[in-house]
Structures are given as C-alpha cells and as structure tokens.
C-alpha cells in the first residue's frame, strides 16, 4: 500500500499538460486555465480619479471649515477637465479624472453650493470640513502597474480573474483546451434512473456524480454509459474510450474479485499500475494507459520522466486511465483528492492542492481507522464541524449533507474540541 501523499506526488507527475491551446474571448474563458501570462499595458486606474461625488481642489486653499471657493469647472466621469486653477474648486463626480493641479476631493455631503450672482455660471462652494491632501483620490496605478503580470500562466480563471483581465484591456485569453474525458461505469447490478429496478439491481449513481464532477472541472465528457461485467465488453469500451479521450475514468470493478474485469482488460489494452492507497474511503485505485493502436507500433517509452509520452507529434496513441472504486462515496472522495489534480495538470494549472483549514471538531472520533480517513462533516453556526453519523462508503447522503472533509491521520482519535484539518468541498469542486 502506498500513502496518499506518495500517490499525490506521483500521479499528476505522470501526465503532461495537453499541448494544444485555444484563444478565447475573455467572456468565454470562465473556468479555463490560462496558458500565457496576462501583462498589463497600462496603469489601472489610468489616471488619478475621484472615489466620491464632490469638489476637487487644492487642500492648501482651504484655510478651515467655512472656506468659500469659486467653482471653475464641472467634470463628470469620462470627461477630462481643464488644468486646475489655484484658489478654485471643480465640481466632480465619482470616477472622473482629477484635474491636474488639484490634490484633494471634498465629498458633496461636506459642501454647500453657493449660487452665483443672478444665478449664472457655476457659483461657488462652501467647504464645511478640514481637508487633507490626497483625500478621496484613487491614485493612478494603485490597482495595477503598467508592464506588471496580473495573471500568470496556470491560473484557473474565475469570475474575478476575468474581470481583472478585462480591466487591463485583454479582449482575448490563451487557455488550455478542455480535456476530453471518457466515463463509464461497470456493474451488472446497475440500471439507469427511468428504468424499472429489477430484483438485485441498484440505480447507477456514480455516472451522475462523476459526470458532474468532470463538468465542474471544465472537461468535455464522453459518456459511455454502463459496461457489463465481462472482459470482452470492458476491453471494447476501453478501446472506444481511448480513441476519443485524453483520460478515461471508470467506476467499479477494480478490486480483484472474479467479477472485476477492469484489471485484466486494462492489462490487455495497455498497461496498468494497481495502487492500493492507504486511505478510507477509497483503497483501490487503478492507474494506467490505454493504447488505441497496437502495441507493436509503439516506440519504447522513455523511463521515468513526466513526459513519458510515446505519442509522436500530431498522433494520438492512447489515453490515460484511472479506475475508481465502485462505492459511491469512495469514488466521490478519490475523484476529489486524486483525479482532480490530474485533470488540473492536463490543463496546465499550477495550483493542484486544495487549501485546508484548521477547525474545531464538535464531535468525537474515538476509534480511528489504521488508514488515513476522510470524514464527511458540516460547518455549524458556531464555527465548528459536525460529523455525519454514518460514515460508510456506500452512504451517499453523507456527501450531500456535508460541506467538506476532515483529513484525519491514520490511527489518530479525535476528541471533542480538537483542532482538525478541514478541506471544504468548495476547494475541490472546481
Ligand atoms: P465494485 O467496486 O464494482 O466491487 O463495487 C463496489 C460497490 O459499489 C458495490 O456495492 C456496487 O454495487 C457499488 N457500485 C458500483 N458501481 C456503482 C455505480 N455506478 N453506482 C452506484 N453504486 C455502484
Ligand atoms: Mg462491480
């Protein structure tokens, strides 16, 4: 058995980022992984501007509350005012550039407009407050400096990142293409929702969970449905999958029971490492490669390196393969912890590990497993964690009820009030 940490180091390192890139309009790039740095050609803001509606002036012209200054100009947002004349004020509105020469803004709530004689012109303003130089001014470049890198290659683009790219004027972004992931479930007991549940059957839940997880990670899913527990059918499904996908994900059939055909099927169609990972839920995990051309045509793979790619340029000879356990919670948890980093790596993402947080356990776990455990827990209103009462790997209700996982070291009991390591689902679902 290998440790989860070993697996987490080895598994993503085996695959290399997909070569092909795409250029998308910034609006379409949500969820994609950036393939080239975004460098700003400008300062943001491009010039000093006001963060308040009010009056721009020189702080030194305000001797104290009650000072009256003539209003020399009116500067709405989007308009560049004239050079500021000392001893005057400019009526100004949020977002407008500060006229050159002015150094402060007084918010309109602290001012009183004094109409001009016969109501003509812009009149004057009485300033009813002390004024500090620089107040209510957003300085040129305070957000982004010209020529700085605002987003680095490998950044997964969320809504805020798209906004930042747009802020610096990036109309298009170069991103990794979507990984194509083929998915199938094995098990003669499985039927699809909408079909009658014959005796001995269960509904196929993994197909929905895994498909949803893949979609959440920005994959194009090739859903091959349910494959019967037969060697030939499993081999055919693997070949079909490998002809279309970068990665094949399966659920079930990876144990070493008589009805578990994935192992021999993968060995026949490619190569397999069967990994027993010391974690609960989720012990068996199969990792390998499926060839979509006869092995005879395959040049010898270079040993070791991350790019152990025997693909010739422009030619696809196969797919990566990850076989997940059949138990619904096991496949869910192993996907989040082990498949997600592989998919992120295919996309060229740089941050693979989820963040985790030290939180208080409002439960006890007196009989820990000998393996490292991932417990389904929920955040409570007092900032602690509650435990789902049934932690069996078949109980999918626990995954819906929970907000995340407690990563509990092997053999470590948890006492009420202990600090534990919490991985929120929000960290691993995209
Ligand atoms: P296996 O890994 O094939 O031995 O399956 C382990 C357990 O998970 C068995 O109880 C299966 O019935 C169940 N299981 C396997 N695949 C699925 C699936 N797609 N949806 C729901 N349960 C499954
Ligand atoms: Mg099975």
Coordinates of C-alpha atoms and ligand atoms in Angstrom, one line a residue:
X1 CA 0.0 0.0 0.0
X2 CA 1.2 3.5 -0.7
X3 CA 0.4 6.6 1.1
X4 CA -1.9 9.2 -0.3
X5 CA 0.9 11.8 -0.3
X6 CA 3.1 9.5 -2.4
X7 CA 0.2 9.0 -4.8
X8 CA -0.4 12.7 -4.9
X9 CA 3.2 13.3 -5.8
X10 CA 3.4 10.5 -8.4
X11 CA 0.0 10.6 -10.1
X12 CA -0.1 14.2 -11.6
X13 CA 3.6 14.0 -12.4
X14 CA 2.9 11.1 -14.7
X15 CA 0.8 13.1 -17.1
X16 CA 2.0 16.1 -19.0
X17 CA -0.2 19.2 -19.8
X18 CA -2.1 18.9 -23.0
X19 CA -0.2 20.6 -25.7
X20 CA -3.0 22.3 -27.7
X21 CA -4.0 25.8 -26.7
X22 CA -7.0 27.9 -27.6
X23 CA -7.5 31.6 -27.8
X24 CA -10.9 32.6 -26.5
X25 CA -12.7 35.9 -26.0
X26 CA -12.3 36.8 -22.3
X27 CA -16.0 36.5 -21.7
X28 CA -15.9 32.8 -22.8
X29 CA -12.9 31.8 -20.7
X30 CA -14.6 31.1 -17.3
X31 CA -13.2 28.0 -15.7
X32 CA -10.4 27.6 -18.2
X33 CA -6.7 27.5 -17.2
X34 CA -4.6 30.4 -18.5
X35 CA -1.7 29.3 -20.8
X36 CA 0.1 32.6 -21.1
X37 CA 0.7 35.4 -18.6
X38 CA -1.5 38.5 -18.9
X39 CA 0.7 41.6 -18.8
X40 CA -0.9 45.0 -18.4
X41 CA 0.0 47.6 -21.0
X42 CA -1.4 50.3 -18.8
X43 CA -1.7 51.6 -15.2
X44 CA -5.1 50.9 -13.5
X45 CA -6.6 53.3 -12.8
X46 CA -5.0 55.0 -15.9
X47 CA -5.1 58.4 -14.0
X48 CA -5.9 59.7 -10.6
X49 CA -9.7 59.8 -10.2
X50 CA -12.2 60.6 -7.5
X51 CA -13.9 58.0 -5.4
X52 CA -16.7 60.5 -4.4
X53 CA -19.1 62.9 -5.8
X54 CA -18.0 66.3 -4.6
X55 CA -15.4 69.1 -5.3
X56 CA -11.8 68.7 -6.4
X57 CA -9.5 71.4 -5.1
X58 CA -6.1 72.1 -3.5
X59 CA -6.0 71.2 0.2
X60 CA -3.8 74.2 0.8
X61 CA -6.6 76.6 -0.5
X62 CA -8.9 75.5 2.4
X63 CA -7.9 77.5 5.4
X64 CA -10.5 75.8 7.5
X65 CA -14.2 74.9 7.6
X66 CA -16.3 77.7 6.0
X67 CA -13.8 78.5 3.2
X68 CA -15.6 79.6 0.0
X69 CA -14.1 78.9 -3.4
X70 CA -15.4 79.7 -6.9
X71 CA -16.4 76.7 -8.9
X72 CA -14.3 76.9 -12.1
X73 CA -15.5 73.8 -14.0
X74 CA -17.7 70.7 -13.9
X75 CA -16.1 67.3 -14.5
X76 CA -18.4 64.3 -15.0
X77 CA -17.0 60.7 -15.3
X78 CA -15.5 60.1 -18.7
X79 CA -14.5 63.7 -19.2
X80 CA -11.1 65.2 -18.8
X81 CA -11.3 68.6 -17.1
X82 CA -9.1 71.7 -17.7
X83 CA -5.9 72.4 -15.8
X84 CA -6.9 73.3 -12.2
X85 CA -6.6 77.0 -11.3
X86 CA -5.3 77.6 -7.7
X87 CA -8.0 79.1 -5.5
X88 CA -10.9 77.4 -7.3
X89 CA -12.8 74.2 -6.9
X90 CA -14.1 71.8 -9.6
X91 CA -17.5 70.1 -9.3
X92 CA -16.6 66.4 -9.8
X93 CA -18.4 63.1 -10.0
X94 CA -17.3 59.6 -8.9
X95 CA -14.8 58.1 -11.4
X96 CA -13.9 61.3 -13.1
X97 CA -10.2 62.2 -13.5
X98 CA -8.8 64.7 -11.0
X99 CA -7.9 67.9 -12.9
X100 CA -4.2 68.3 -13.0
X101 CA -3.2 70.6 -10.2
X102 CA -5.9 69.6 -7.7
X103 CA -4.8 67.3 -4.9
X104 CA -8.0 66.5 -2.8
X105 CA -11.7 65.9 -3.1
X106 CA -14.3 67.0 -0.6
X107 CA -17.4 64.9 -0.6
X108 CA -20.6 66.8 -1.5
X109 CA -22.1 66.0 1.9
X110 CA -19.5 68.2 3.4
X111 CA -20.1 71.1 1.0
X112 CA -22.7 73.7 0.3
X113 CA -23.3 75.1 -3.2
X114 CA -23.4 78.9 -3.2
X115 CA -25.3 80.1 -6.3
X116 CA -23.5 82.8 -8.4
X117 CA -25.0 86.3 -8.7
X118 CA -28.0 86.4 -11.0
X119 CA -27.8 82.6 -11.0
X120 CA -25.2 82.5 -13.8
X121 CA -22.0 80.4 -14.0
X122 CA -21.2 77.6 -11.7
X123 CA -21.3 79.7 -8.5
X124 CA -19.1 78.9 -5.5
X125 CA -18.8 76.2 -2.9
X126 CA -18.5 76.5 0.9
X127 CA -16.3 73.7 2.3
X128 CA -17.6 72.7 5.7
X129 CA -14.7 70.4 6.7
X130 CA -10.9 70.2 7.2
X131 CA -9.2 68.9 4.0
X132 CA -6.2 66.6 3.8
X133 CA -4.1 66.5 0.6
X134 CA -4.9 63.2 -1.3
X135 CA -8.3 62.5 0.3
X136 CA -10.9 60.6 -1.8
X137 CA -8.4 60.2 -4.6
X138 CA -7.8 56.8 -6.2
X139 CA -4.2 57.0 -7.5
X140 CA -3.0 56.2 -10.9
X141 CA -1.7 52.6 -10.9
X142 CA -2.8 51.8 -7.4
X143 CA -4.5 48.6 -8.6
X144 CA -2.2 47.6 -11.5
X145 CA 1.1 48.9 -12.6
X146 CA 1.9 49.2 -16.3
X147 CA 4.0 46.2 -17.5
X148 CA 3.2 44.1 -14.5
X149 CA 1.9 40.5 -14.8
X150 CA -1.7 40.5 -13.5
X151 CA -2.4 36.8 -14.1
X152 CA 0.2 34.1 -14.5
X153 CA 0.0 31.1 -16.8
X154 CA -1.5 28.2 -14.9
X155 CA -4.1 30.4 -13.2
X156 CA -7.6 28.9 -13.2
X157 CA -9.9 31.7 -14.4
X158 CA -12.7 32.5 -12.1
X159 CA -15.1 35.5 -12.4
X160 CA -12.7 37.9 -10.6
X161 CA -9.8 36.9 -12.8
X162 CA -11.9 37.5 -16.0
X163 CA -12.7 41.0 -14.6
X164 CA -9.1 41.7 -13.9
X165 CA -8.1 40.6 -17.4
X166 CA -10.8 42.9 -18.8
X167 CA -9.6 45.8 -16.5
X168 CA -6.2 45.7 -18.3
X169 CA -8.0 45.6 -21.7
X170 CA -7.4 41.9 -22.5
X171 CA -10.1 41.1 -25.1
X172 CA -8.8 37.5 -25.6
X173 CA -7.1 34.9 -23.5
X174 CA -4.9 32.0 -24.4
X175 CA -6.0 28.9 -22.5
X176 CA -5.6 25.2 -22.4
X177 CA -8.2 23.3 -24.4
X178 CA -10.8 21.3 -22.5
X179 CA -9.6 17.8 -21.6
X180 CA -11.8 15.1 -23.2
X181 CA -12.6 12.6 -20.6
X182 CA -14.4 9.3 -21.3
X183 CA -16.5 7.9 -18.5
X184 CA -18.1 4.6 -17.9
X185 CA -19.5 2.6 -15.0
X186 CA -19.1 -1.2 -14.6
X187 CA -21.5 -3.4 -12.9
X188 CA -24.3 -5.8 -13.9
X189 CA -26.4 -4.6 -11.0
X190 CA -26.6 -1.1 -12.4
X191 CA -29.7 0.3 -14.1
X192 CA -30.4 3.9 -15.1
X193 CA -33.0 6.1 -13.4
X194 CA -36.1 5.9 -15.5
X195 CA -35.7 2.1 -15.9
X196 CA -37.5 -0.3 -13.6
X197 CA -35.4 -1.6 -10.7
X198 CA -35.3 -5.3 -11.2
X199 CA -34.6 -7.6 -8.3
X200 CA -30.9 -7.3 -7.3
X201 CA -30.4 -4.1 -9.1
X202 CA -29.4 -0.6 -7.9
X203 CA -29.5 2.7 -9.7
X204 CA -26.3 4.0 -11.2
X205 CA -25.4 7.0 -9.1
X206 CA -21.7 7.2 -9.9
X207 CA -22.4 8.1 -13.5
X208 CA -24.1 11.2 -12.4
X209 CA -21.7 12.2 -9.6
X210 CA -18.6 11.7 -11.7
X211 CA -20.0 13.3 -14.8
X212 CA -21.0 16.3 -12.7
X213 CA -17.5 16.5 -11.2
X214 CA -15.9 16.3 -14.6
X215 CA -18.1 19.1 -15.9
X216 CA -17.4 21.2 -12.9
X217 CA -13.7 20.9 -13.8
X218 CA -14.3 22.1 -17.3
X219 CA -13.9 18.7 -19.1
X220 CA -15.7 17.6 -22.2
X221 CA -17.3 14.3 -21.1
X222 CA -17.7 11.4 -23.4
X223 CA -20.2 9.3 -21.5
X224 CA -20.1 5.7 -22.5
X225 CA -22.7 4.6 -20.0
X226 CA -22.8 1.2 -18.3
X227 CA -20.4 -1.6 -19.3
X228 CA -21.4 -5.2 -18.3
X229 CA -19.1 -7.2 -16.1
X230 CA -17.5 -9.1 -19.0
X231 CA -13.9 -9.0 -20.1
X232 CA -14.6 -8.5 -23.8
X233 CA -17.1 -5.8 -23.3
X234 CA -14.8 -4.0 -20.9
X235 CA -11.9 -4.2 -23.4
X236 CA -14.1 -2.9 -26.2
X237 CA -15.2 0.0 -24.0
X238 CA -11.6 0.9 -23.2
X239 CA -10.7 0.9 -26.9
X240 CA -13.6 3.0 -27.8
X241 CA -12.8 5.4 -24.9
X242 CA -9.1 5.6 -25.8
X243 CA -9.9 6.5 -29.4
X244 CA -11.7 9.7 -28.3
X245 CA -10.4 10.8 -25.0
X246 CA -7.3 12.2 -23.2
X247 CA -8.3 10.4 -20.0
X248 CA -10.6 7.5 -19.2
X249 CA -12.4 7.4 -15.8
X250 CA -14.3 4.3 -14.7
X251 CA -16.1 3.3 -11.6
X252 CA -16.3 -0.2 -10.1
X253 CA -14.6 -3.4 -11.0
X254 CA -11.1 -2.5 -9.8
X255 CA -10.9 -5.0 -6.9
X256 CA -9.5 -8.4 -7.5
X257 CA -12.8 -10.3 -7.4
X258 CA -13.8 -12.7 -10.1
X259 CA -16.3 -10.2 -11.5
X260 CA -13.8 -7.4 -11.6
X261 CA -12.7 -7.3 -15.2
X262 CA -11.1 -3.9 -15.4
X263 CA -7.7 -5.1 -14.3
X264 CA -7.2 -7.8 -17.0
X265 CA -8.9 -5.5 -19.5
X266 CA -6.5 -2.7 -18.9
X267 CA -3.6 -5.0 -19.0
X268 CA -4.7 -6.4 -22.3
X269 CA -5.3 -3.0 -23.9
X270 CA -2.5 -1.0 -22.3
X271 CA -0.6 -1.0 -19.1
X272 CA -1.7 -0.9 -15.5
X273 CA -0.5 0.1 -12.1
X274 CA -2.9 -1.1 -9.5
X275 CA -2.4 1.1 -6.5
X276 CA -3.6 0.3 -3.0
X277 CA -3.8 3.7 -1.4
X278 CA -3.8 3.9 2.4
X279 CA -7.0 6.0 2.7
X280 CA -10.6 5.5 3.7
X281 CA -12.8 5.6 1.9
X282 CA -11.2 4.6 -1.4
X283 CA -8.5 2.0 -1.1
X284 CA -8.2 0.5 -4.6
X285 CA -7.2 2.8 -7.4
X286 CA -6.1 1.7 -10.8
X287 CA -3.9 3.9 -12.9
X288 CA -2.6 3.3 -16.4
X289 CA -2.7 3.9 -20.0
X290 CA -4.8 2.5 -22.8
X291 CA -3.4 2.3 -26.3
X292 CA -5.6 2.9 -29.3
X293 CA -3.1 1.4 -31.7
X294 CA -1.5 -2.0 -31.5
X295 CA 1.4 -2.1 -29.0
X296 CA 3.7 -3.2 -31.8
X297 CA 3.6 0.3 -33.3
X298 CA 4.6 2.0 -30.1
X299 CA 8.1 3.3 -29.7
X300 CA 9.8 2.5 -26.3
X301 CA 8.7 4.9 -23.7
X302 CA 11.5 7.0 -22.1
X303 CA 11.9 5.9 -18.5
X304 CA 10.8 8.0 -15.6
X305 CA 10.2 11.5 -16.8
X306 CA 6.9 13.4 -16.6
X307 CA 6.6 13.4 -20.4
X308 CA 6.8 9.7 -20.7
X309 CA 4.9 10.3 -23.9
X310 CA 5.2 7.8 -26.6
X311 CA 3.0 9.9 -28.8
X312 CA 4.6 11.1 -31.9
X313 CA 3.8 14.7 -32.7
X314 CA 0.4 15.1 -34.2
X315 CA -0.5 11.5 -33.5
X316 CA -2.6 10.2 -30.6
X317 CA -1.8 6.7 -29.5
X318 CA -3.9 6.5 -26.3
X319 CA -5.4 7.8 -23.2
X320 CA -4.6 7.9 -19.5
X321 CA -6.7 5.6 -17.4
X322 CA -7.9 6.0 -13.8
X323 CA -10.2 3.3 -12.4
X324 CA -12.1 4.4 -9.3
X325 CA -13.8 2.2 -6.7
X326 CA -17.4 1.4 -7.2
X327 CA -18.7 2.5 -3.8
X328 CA -20.3 5.9 -4.3
X329 CA -18.6 7.8 -1.5
X330 CA -15.3 6.2 -2.4
X331 CA -15.4 7.2 -6.0
X332 CA -16.5 10.7 -5.0
X333 CA -13.7 11.2 -2.5
X334 CA -11.0 9.6 -4.6
X335 CA -12.0 11.7 -7.5
X336 CA -11.8 14.9 -5.5
X337 CA -8.4 14.0 -4.0
X338 CA -6.7 12.2 -6.8
X339 CA -8.4 12.7 -10.2
X340 CA -8.9 16.4 -9.8
X341 CA -5.1 17.2 -9.6
X342 CA -4.6 15.0 -12.7
X343 CA -7.2 17.0 -14.7
X344 CA -5.8 20.3 -13.4
X345 CA -2.4 19.1 -14.5
X346 CA -3.7 18.2 -18.0
X347 CA -5.0 21.8 -18.2
X348 CA -1.6 23.1 -17.1
X349 CA -2.9 24.5 -13.8
X350 CA -0.2 25.4 -11.3
X351 CA -2.1 25.1 -8.0
X352 CA -3.2 21.5 -7.7
X353 CA -3.6 21.1 -3.9
X354 CA -6.7 22.3 -2.2
X355 CA -6.4 24.7 0.7
X356 CA -7.3 23.3 4.1
X357 CA -8.3 25.0 7.3
X358 CA -7.7 24.1 11.0
X359 CA -11.2 24.0 12.6
X360 CA -12.7 22.7 15.8
X361 CA -14.3 19.3 15.8
X362 CA -17.6 19.4 17.6
X363 CA -17.6 15.6 17.6
X364 CA -15.5 12.8 18.8
X365 CA -14.0 10.1 16.7
X366 CA -12.6 7.7 19.3
X367 CA -12.0 4.7 17.0
X368 CA -9.9 5.9 14.1
X369 CA -9.0 3.6 11.2
X370 CA -5.5 2.3 10.6
X371 CA -5.7 4.2 7.3
X372 CA -5.9 8.0 6.8
X373 CA -9.6 8.8 6.8
X374 CA -11.7 11.5 5.1
X375 CA -14.8 12.1 7.2
X376 CA -17.8 13.9 5.8
X377 CA -18.5 16.9 8.0
X378 CA -20.6 20.0 8.0
X379 CA -19.8 23.5 9.3
X380 CA -22.0 24.6 12.1
X381 CA -23.1 28.1 13.1
X382 CA -20.5 28.4 15.9
X383 CA -17.6 27.8 13.5
X384 CA -17.1 24.1 14.4
X385 CA -17.6 20.9 12.5
X386 CA -20.4 18.3 12.9
X387 CA -19.9 14.7 11.8
X388 CA -22.4 12.9 9.6
X389 CA -23.5 9.9 11.7
X390 CA -23.0 7.2 9.1
X391 CA -19.5 7.3 7.5
X392 CA -20.0 4.1 5.4
X393 CA -18.5 4.4 1.9
X394 CA -21.9 3.4 0.4
X395 CA -23.9 6.2 2.1
X396 CA -24.0 9.0 -0.5
X397 CA -26.4 11.1 1.7
X398 CA -23.3 11.9 3.7
X399 CA -21.7 13.7 0.7
X400 CA -24.8 15.8 0.1
X401 CA -25.2 16.7 3.8
X402 CA -21.5 17.6 4.2
X403 CA -19.7 20.8 3.4
X404 CA -16.3 19.1 3.2
X405 CA -13.9 16.5 4.5
X406 CA -11.9 16.2 7.7
X407 CA -8.5 14.7 6.8
X408 CA -7.7 12.6 9.8
X409 CA -4.3 11.0 10.1
X410 CA -4.0 7.2 10.4
X411 CA -4.8 5.9 13.9
X412 CA -5.4 9.4 15.4
X413 CA -8.5 9.6 17.6
X414 CA -10.4 12.9 17.7
X415 CA -11.7 14.3 21.0
X416 CA -14.5 16.8 21.2
X417 CA -12.9 20.3 20.7
X418 CA -9.8 19.1 18.9
X419 CA -8.4 21.1 16.0
X420 CA -8.8 19.1 12.8
X421 CA -7.8 19.7 9.2
X422 CA -10.8 20.6 7.0
X423 CA -11.0 20.6 3.2
X424 CA -14.1 22.4 2.1
X425 CA -15.8 20.9 -1.0
X426 CA -15.7 24.4 -2.5
X427 CA -11.9 23.9 -2.7
X428 CA -12.2 20.8 -4.7
X429 CA -15.3 21.0 -6.9
X430 CA -13.8 23.3 -9.5
Ligands
LIG1 P1 -17.2 -2.8 -7.1 O1 -16.1 -1.8 -7.0 O2 -17.6 -2.9 -8.6 O3 -17.0 -4.0 -6.4 O4 -18.5 -2.1 -6.4 C1 -18.5 -1.8 -5.1 C2 -19.8 -1.4 -4.6 O5 -20.2 -0.2 -5.3 C3 -20.9 -2.4 -4.9 O6 -21.8 -2.4 -3.8 C4 -21.6 -1.8 -6.2 O7 -22.9 -2.2 -6.3 C5 -21.5 -0.3 -5.9 N1 -21.4 0.4 -7.2 C6 -20.6 0.1 -8.2 N2 -20.8 1.0 -9.2 C7 -21.8 1.8 -8.9 C8 -22.5 2.9 -9.5 N3 -22.1 3.3 -10.7 N4 -23.4 3.5 -8.8 C9 -23.8 3.1 -7.6 N5 -23.2 2.1 -6.9 C10 -22.2 1.4 -7.5
LIG2 MG1 -18.7 -4.3 -9.6

